[in-house]
GROMACS .gro file of C-alpha atoms in nm:
model
  278
    1UNK     CA    1   0.001  -0.001   0.002
    2UNK     CA    2   0.137   0.342  -0.096
    3UNK     CA    3   0.173   0.624   0.156
    4UNK     CA    4  -0.104   0.810  -0.022
    5UNK     CA    5  -0.344   0.513   0.010
    6UNK     CA    6  -0.248   0.471   0.379
    7UNK     CA    7  -0.316   0.837   0.434
    8UNK     CA    8  -0.668   0.807   0.276
    9UNK     CA    9  -0.740   0.508   0.494
   10UNK     CA   10  -0.620   0.692   0.805
   11UNK     CA   11  -0.841   0.990   0.725
   12UNK     CA   12  -1.142   0.765   0.677
   13UNK     CA   13  -1.073   0.574   1.006
   14UNK     CA   14  -1.028   0.895   1.202
   15UNK     CA   15  -1.349   1.044   1.062
   16UNK     CA   16  -1.569   0.748   1.143
   17UNK     CA   17  -1.406   0.713   1.490
   18UNK     CA   18  -1.486   1.077   1.573
   19UNK     CA   19  -1.761   1.163   1.821
   20UNK     CA   20  -1.919   1.401   1.569
   21UNK     CA   21  -1.953   1.131   1.303
   22UNK     CA   22  -2.069   0.864   1.549
   23UNK     CA   23  -2.339   1.086   1.694
   24UNK     CA   24  -2.452   1.205   1.354
   25UNK     CA   25  -2.494   0.852   1.214
   26UNK     CA   26  -2.653   0.732   1.532
   27UNK     CA   27  -2.909   1.009   1.580
   28UNK     CA   28  -2.981   1.125   1.227
   29UNK     CA   29  -2.888   0.842   0.983
   30UNK     CA   30  -3.060   0.560   1.182
   31UNK     CA   31  -2.778   0.428   1.390
   32UNK     CA   32  -2.768   0.074   1.250
   33UNK     CA   33  -2.776   0.090   0.868
   34UNK     CA   34  -2.562   0.386   0.759
   35UNK     CA   35  -2.596   0.378   0.383
   36UNK     CA   36  -2.833   0.500   0.115
   37UNK     CA   37  -3.194   0.397   0.155
   38UNK     CA   38  -3.465   0.300  -0.092
   39UNK     CA   39  -3.774   0.511  -0.048
   40UNK     CA   40  -4.122   0.412  -0.159
   41UNK     CA   41  -4.316   0.704  -0.008
   42UNK     CA   42  -4.260   1.044   0.143
   43UNK     CA   43  -4.354   0.896   0.478
   44UNK     CA   44  -4.064   0.652   0.484
   45UNK     CA   45  -3.813   0.717   0.764
   46UNK     CA   46  -3.439   0.718   0.694
   47UNK     CA   47  -3.413   0.403   0.913
   48UNK     CA   48  -3.687   0.214   0.729
   49UNK     CA   49  -3.558   0.317   0.387
   50UNK     CA   50  -3.209   0.210   0.479
   51UNK     CA   51  -3.330  -0.126   0.598
   52UNK     CA   52  -3.528  -0.167   0.278
   53UNK     CA   53  -3.204  -0.153   0.083
   54UNK     CA   54  -3.067  -0.438   0.289
   55UNK     CA   55  -3.379  -0.652   0.246
   56UNK     CA   56  -3.392  -0.573  -0.130
   57UNK     CA   57  -3.027  -0.682  -0.175
   58UNK     CA   58  -3.070  -0.992   0.034
   59UNK     CA   59  -3.365  -1.095  -0.185
   60UNK     CA   60  -3.127  -1.127  -0.486
   61UNK     CA   61  -2.937  -1.407  -0.317
   62UNK     CA   62  -3.005  -1.769  -0.218
   63UNK     CA   63  -2.917  -1.743   0.152
   64UNK     CA   64  -2.919  -2.013   0.416
   65UNK     CA   65  -2.742  -2.090   0.744
   66UNK     CA   66  -2.464  -2.245   0.535
   67UNK     CA   67  -2.389  -1.916   0.358
   68UNK     CA   68  -2.063  -1.751   0.465
   69UNK     CA   69  -2.081  -1.374   0.405
   70UNK     CA   70  -1.810  -1.108   0.428
   71UNK     CA   71  -1.933  -0.751   0.468
   72UNK     CA   72  -1.659  -0.510   0.375
   73UNK     CA   73  -1.697  -0.166   0.521
   74UNK     CA   74  -1.970  -0.297   0.752
   75UNK     CA   75  -2.022   0.012   0.967
   76UNK     CA   76  -2.246  -0.062   1.268
   77UNK     CA   77  -2.327  -0.411   1.130
   78UNK     CA   78  -2.694  -0.362   1.052
   79UNK     CA   79  -2.681  -0.568   0.736
   80UNK     CA   80  -2.493  -0.847   0.911
   81UNK     CA   81  -2.754  -0.874   1.182
   82UNK     CA   82  -3.033  -0.876   0.923
   83UNK     CA   83  -2.865  -1.159   0.732
   84UNK     CA   84  -2.793  -1.356   1.051
   85UNK     CA   85  -3.135  -1.311   1.205
   86UNK     CA   86  -3.344  -1.351   0.888
   87UNK     CA   87  -3.142  -1.614   0.700
   88UNK     CA   88  -2.915  -1.765   0.968
   89UNK     CA   89  -2.601  -1.668   0.772
   90UNK     CA   90  -2.256  -1.661   0.924
   91UNK     CA   91  -2.126  -1.310   0.863
   92UNK     CA   92  -1.779  -1.160   0.905
   93UNK     CA   93  -1.786  -0.781   0.939
   94UNK     CA   94  -1.466  -0.611   0.815
   95UNK     CA   95  -1.442  -0.243   0.907
   96UNK     CA   96  -1.185   0.030   0.975
   97UNK     CA   97  -1.360   0.216   1.256
   98UNK     CA   98  -1.299   0.082   1.603
   99UNK     CA   99  -1.588   0.296   1.739
  100UNK     CA  100  -1.829   0.139   1.488
  101UNK     CA  101  -1.690  -0.209   1.551
  102UNK     CA  102  -1.742  -0.172   1.925
  103UNK     CA  103  -2.106  -0.066   1.871
  104UNK     CA  104  -2.147  -0.351   1.621
  105UNK     CA  105  -2.031  -0.600   1.882
  106UNK     CA  106  -2.261  -0.449   2.153
  107UNK     CA  107  -2.574  -0.449   1.928
  108UNK     CA  108  -2.494  -0.796   1.802
  109UNK     CA  109  -2.469  -0.926   2.158
  110UNK     CA  110  -2.791  -0.744   2.262
  111UNK     CA  111  -2.968  -0.926   1.971
  112UNK     CA  112  -2.830  -1.268   2.060
  113UNK     CA  113  -2.635  -1.305   1.737
  114UNK     CA  114  -2.277  -1.334   1.865
  115UNK     CA  115  -2.245  -1.691   1.735
  116UNK     CA  116  -2.336  -1.580   1.379
  117UNK     CA  117  -2.129  -1.263   1.349
  118UNK     CA  118  -1.754  -1.197   1.376
  119UNK     CA  119  -1.626  -0.838   1.377
  120UNK     CA  120  -1.277  -0.774   1.241
  121UNK     CA  121  -1.085  -0.447   1.240
  122UNK     CA  122  -0.913  -0.407   0.908
  123UNK     CA  123  -0.898  -0.279   0.553
  124UNK     CA  124  -1.077  -0.412   0.246
  125UNK     CA  125  -0.764  -0.336   0.046
  126UNK     CA  126  -0.588  -0.615   0.241
  127UNK     CA  127  -0.860  -0.854   0.356
  128UNK     CA  128  -0.715  -1.058   0.647
  129UNK     CA  129  -0.836  -1.401   0.538
  130UNK     CA  130  -0.726  -1.690   0.320
  131UNK     CA  131  -0.840  -1.738  -0.039
  132UNK     CA  132  -1.185  -1.871  -0.130
  133UNK     CA  133  -1.346  -1.847   0.214
  134UNK     CA  134  -1.678  -1.678   0.135
  135UNK     CA  135  -1.998  -1.749  -0.063
  136UNK     CA  136  -2.092  -1.380  -0.065
  137UNK     CA  137  -1.898  -1.056  -0.042
  138UNK     CA  138  -2.138  -0.778   0.048
  139UNK     CA  139  -2.069  -0.402   0.058
  140UNK     CA  140  -2.282  -0.091   0.098
  141UNK     CA  141  -2.157   0.254   0.006
  142UNK     CA  142  -1.802   0.192   0.132
  143UNK     CA  143  -1.569   0.134  -0.163
  144UNK     CA  144  -1.584   0.503  -0.264
  145UNK     CA  145  -1.354   0.570   0.031
  146UNK     CA  146  -1.074   0.362  -0.115
  147UNK     CA  147  -0.790   0.525  -0.307
  148UNK     CA  148  -0.713   0.186  -0.463
  149UNK     CA  149  -1.049   0.049  -0.576
  150UNK     CA  150  -0.905  -0.201  -0.827
  151UNK     CA  151  -0.709  -0.360  -0.534
  152UNK     CA  152  -1.035  -0.385  -0.334
  153UNK     CA  153  -1.193  -0.578  -0.625
  154UNK     CA  154  -0.888  -0.805  -0.653
  155UNK     CA  155  -0.925  -0.883  -0.288
  156UNK     CA  156  -1.290  -0.953  -0.331
  157UNK     CA  157  -1.210  -1.194  -0.613
  158UNK     CA  158  -0.943  -1.360  -0.399
  159UNK     CA  159  -1.162  -1.435  -0.097
  160UNK     CA  160  -1.472  -1.545  -0.287
  161UNK     CA  161  -1.538  -1.911  -0.373
  162UNK     CA  162  -1.591  -1.998  -0.737
  163UNK     CA  163  -1.953  -1.922  -0.813
  164UNK     CA  164  -1.971  -1.679  -0.524
  165UNK     CA  165  -2.159  -1.349  -0.538
  166UNK     CA  166  -2.035  -0.999  -0.502
  167UNK     CA  167  -2.336  -0.782  -0.412
  168UNK     CA  168  -2.280  -0.411  -0.340
  169UNK     CA  169  -2.382  -0.051  -0.373
  170UNK     CA  170  -2.156   0.250  -0.409
  171UNK     CA  171  -2.203   0.626  -0.477
  172UNK     CA  172  -2.043   0.674  -0.815
  173UNK     CA  173  -1.989   0.926  -1.091
  174UNK     CA  174  -2.185   0.887  -1.416
  175UNK     CA  175  -2.017   0.695  -1.690
  176UNK     CA  176  -2.024   0.989  -1.933
  177UNK     CA  177  -1.857   1.255  -1.717
  178UNK     CA  178  -1.669   1.494  -1.945
  179UNK     CA  179  -1.562   1.745  -1.688
  180UNK     CA  180  -1.448   1.571  -1.365
  181UNK     CA  181  -1.386   1.917  -1.209
  182UNK     CA  182  -1.763   1.948  -1.178
  183UNK     CA  183  -1.747   1.695  -0.896
  184UNK     CA  184  -1.457   1.865  -0.719
  185UNK     CA  185  -1.657   1.948  -0.405
  186UNK     CA  186  -1.751   1.581  -0.362
  187UNK     CA  187  -1.397   1.457  -0.435
  188UNK     CA  188  -1.273   1.701  -0.168
  189UNK     CA  189  -1.509   1.550   0.090
  190UNK     CA  190  -1.377   1.196   0.036
  191UNK     CA  191  -1.010   1.319   0.004
  192UNK     CA  192  -0.968   1.156  -0.337
  193UNK     CA  193  -0.968   1.277  -0.702
  194UNK     CA  194  -1.239   1.049  -0.838
  195UNK     CA  195  -1.532   0.825  -0.780
  196UNK     CA  196  -1.585   0.486  -0.940
  197UNK     CA  197  -1.849   0.434  -1.208
  198UNK     CA  198  -2.071   0.156  -1.329
  199UNK     CA  199  -1.843   0.121  -1.631
  200UNK     CA  200  -1.543   0.092  -1.406
  201UNK     CA  201  -1.700  -0.191  -1.202
  202UNK     CA  202  -1.820  -0.372  -1.515
  203UNK     CA  203  -1.482  -0.366  -1.684
  204UNK     CA  204  -1.266  -0.436  -1.378
  205UNK     CA  205  -1.483  -0.719  -1.252
  206UNK     CA  206  -1.497  -0.871  -1.600
  207UNK     CA  207  -1.116  -0.870  -1.617
  208UNK     CA  208  -1.112  -1.045  -1.279
  209UNK     CA  209  -1.332  -1.325  -1.403
  210UNK     CA  210  -1.675  -1.213  -1.292
  211UNK     CA  211  -2.004  -1.228  -1.485
  212UNK     CA  212  -2.267  -0.958  -1.445
  213UNK     CA  213  -2.588  -1.084  -1.284
  214UNK     CA  214  -2.771  -0.755  -1.253
  215UNK     CA  215  -2.703  -0.386  -1.234
  216UNK     CA  216  -2.994  -0.171  -1.124
  217UNK     CA  217  -2.918   0.200  -1.132
  218UNK     CA  218  -3.127   0.412  -0.893
  219UNK     CA  219  -2.985   0.763  -0.891
  220UNK     CA  220  -3.318   0.899  -0.774
  221UNK     CA  221  -3.272   0.710  -0.447
  222UNK     CA  222  -2.932   0.866  -0.386
  223UNK     CA  223  -3.076   1.214  -0.448
  224UNK     CA  224  -3.376   1.143  -0.220
  225UNK     CA  225  -3.160   0.995   0.057
  226UNK     CA  226  -2.910   1.271   0.080
  227UNK     CA  227  -3.185   1.534   0.061
  228UNK     CA  228  -3.383   1.359   0.339
  229UNK     CA  229  -3.073   1.332   0.561
  230UNK     CA  230  -3.001   1.704   0.511
  231UNK     CA  231  -3.357   1.798   0.595
  232UNK     CA  232  -3.352   1.582   0.908
  233UNK     CA  233  -3.023   1.725   1.018
  234UNK     CA  234  -3.145   2.082   0.987
  235UNK     CA  235  -3.480   2.005   1.156
  236UNK     CA  236  -3.320   1.829   1.453
  237UNK     CA  237  -3.008   2.045   1.484
  238UNK     CA  238  -3.109   2.162   1.833
  239UNK     CA  239  -3.124   1.807   1.961
  240UNK     CA  240  -2.761   1.757   1.871
  241UNK     CA  241  -2.625   2.034   2.087
  242UNK     CA  242  -2.339   1.892   2.295
  243UNK     CA  243  -2.324   1.581   2.079
  244UNK     CA  244  -2.228   1.712   1.731
  245UNK     CA  245  -2.027   2.026   1.679
  246UNK     CA  246  -2.171   2.319   1.487
  247UNK     CA  247  -1.879   2.309   1.249
  248UNK     CA  248  -1.944   1.942   1.165
  249UNK     CA  249  -2.314   2.010   1.110
  250UNK     CA  250  -2.241   2.309   0.880
  251UNK     CA  251  -1.996   2.107   0.676
  252UNK     CA  252  -2.233   1.806   0.652
  253UNK     CA  253  -2.522   2.024   0.538
  254UNK     CA  254  -2.303   2.172   0.269
  255UNK     CA  255  -2.161   1.834   0.171
  256UNK     CA  256  -2.506   1.670   0.146
  257UNK     CA  257  -2.608   1.962  -0.077
  258UNK     CA  258  -2.320   1.882  -0.314
  259UNK     CA  259  -2.445   1.523  -0.353
  260UNK     CA  260  -2.799   1.645  -0.423
  261UNK     CA  261  -2.670   1.894  -0.673
  262UNK     CA  262  -2.453   1.634  -0.844
  263UNK     CA  263  -2.752   1.401  -0.882
  264UNK     CA  264  -2.970   1.677  -1.017
  265UNK     CA  265  -2.707   1.760  -1.276
  266UNK     CA  266  -2.672   1.399  -1.396
  267UNK     CA  267  -2.314   1.370  -1.272
  268UNK     CA  268  -2.365   1.080  -1.024
  269UNK     CA  269  -2.484   0.721  -1.020
  270UNK     CA  270  -2.596   0.476  -0.755
  271UNK     CA  271  -2.764   0.137  -0.754
  272UNK     CA  272  -2.753  -0.227  -0.658
  273UNK     CA  273  -2.487  -0.433  -0.840
  274UNK     CA  274  -2.456  -0.809  -0.841
  275UNK     CA  275  -2.170  -0.999  -1.005
  276UNK     CA  276  -2.076  -1.365  -0.984
  277UNK     CA  277  -1.726  -1.509  -0.978
  278UNK     CA  278  -1.679  -1.759  -1.256
   0.00000   0.00000   0.00000
């Protein structure tokens, strides 16, 4: 890993370990599933929409108690607990944030799922496991934080069994971007100079020996989600006094606005993507 890649990882780890981020994701984003939700009505809560993404993804797989799942960038482990409680899967959560991992372990114990879920502190650029260990690699809105996304995909290919599924979502840039500088405010927030794209994932995974099962773009859901989170943050700002700093809230409101604007301008992409290792 290069010094630049290590620096990006360190920034991401420090961010998600911060009290500001932890309290924001706990109180505003839902506290268990911290990714983009799928909304069916204006009445859907962020928590319910986020859980709908998990259930929608799980419905694309043939899951059973014999299914070994690796969730890379697992956050607070909401997806892992859903897969374990609903389908009996054995799930390994790999995540950089020690704060999130500690909460994952606590919530997993509270729900009686410790025997089904392992929580590992580590990077998805160097997955700490032997080859061919998993039936499914799962990821939700995490790979964008990597400065070496091709390496992440190589690691996914390495740890999957033949015939295994890679099922994931990721905030991306549109395939036909002609002026990358238009996304500069978003790049600045993730401390990188690009996002991935659907075309990138299709090409790279094909080169790694994967076949495409389904790619379902849903940019409207990204736009809706970030707008809803921004509205919720503004409406409940007073409740966060003493928990989240004003500076963090101001930066988050601005940053969420950049994502909404990027979606409105056709510069972004998001969706559920499912590939199978040959």
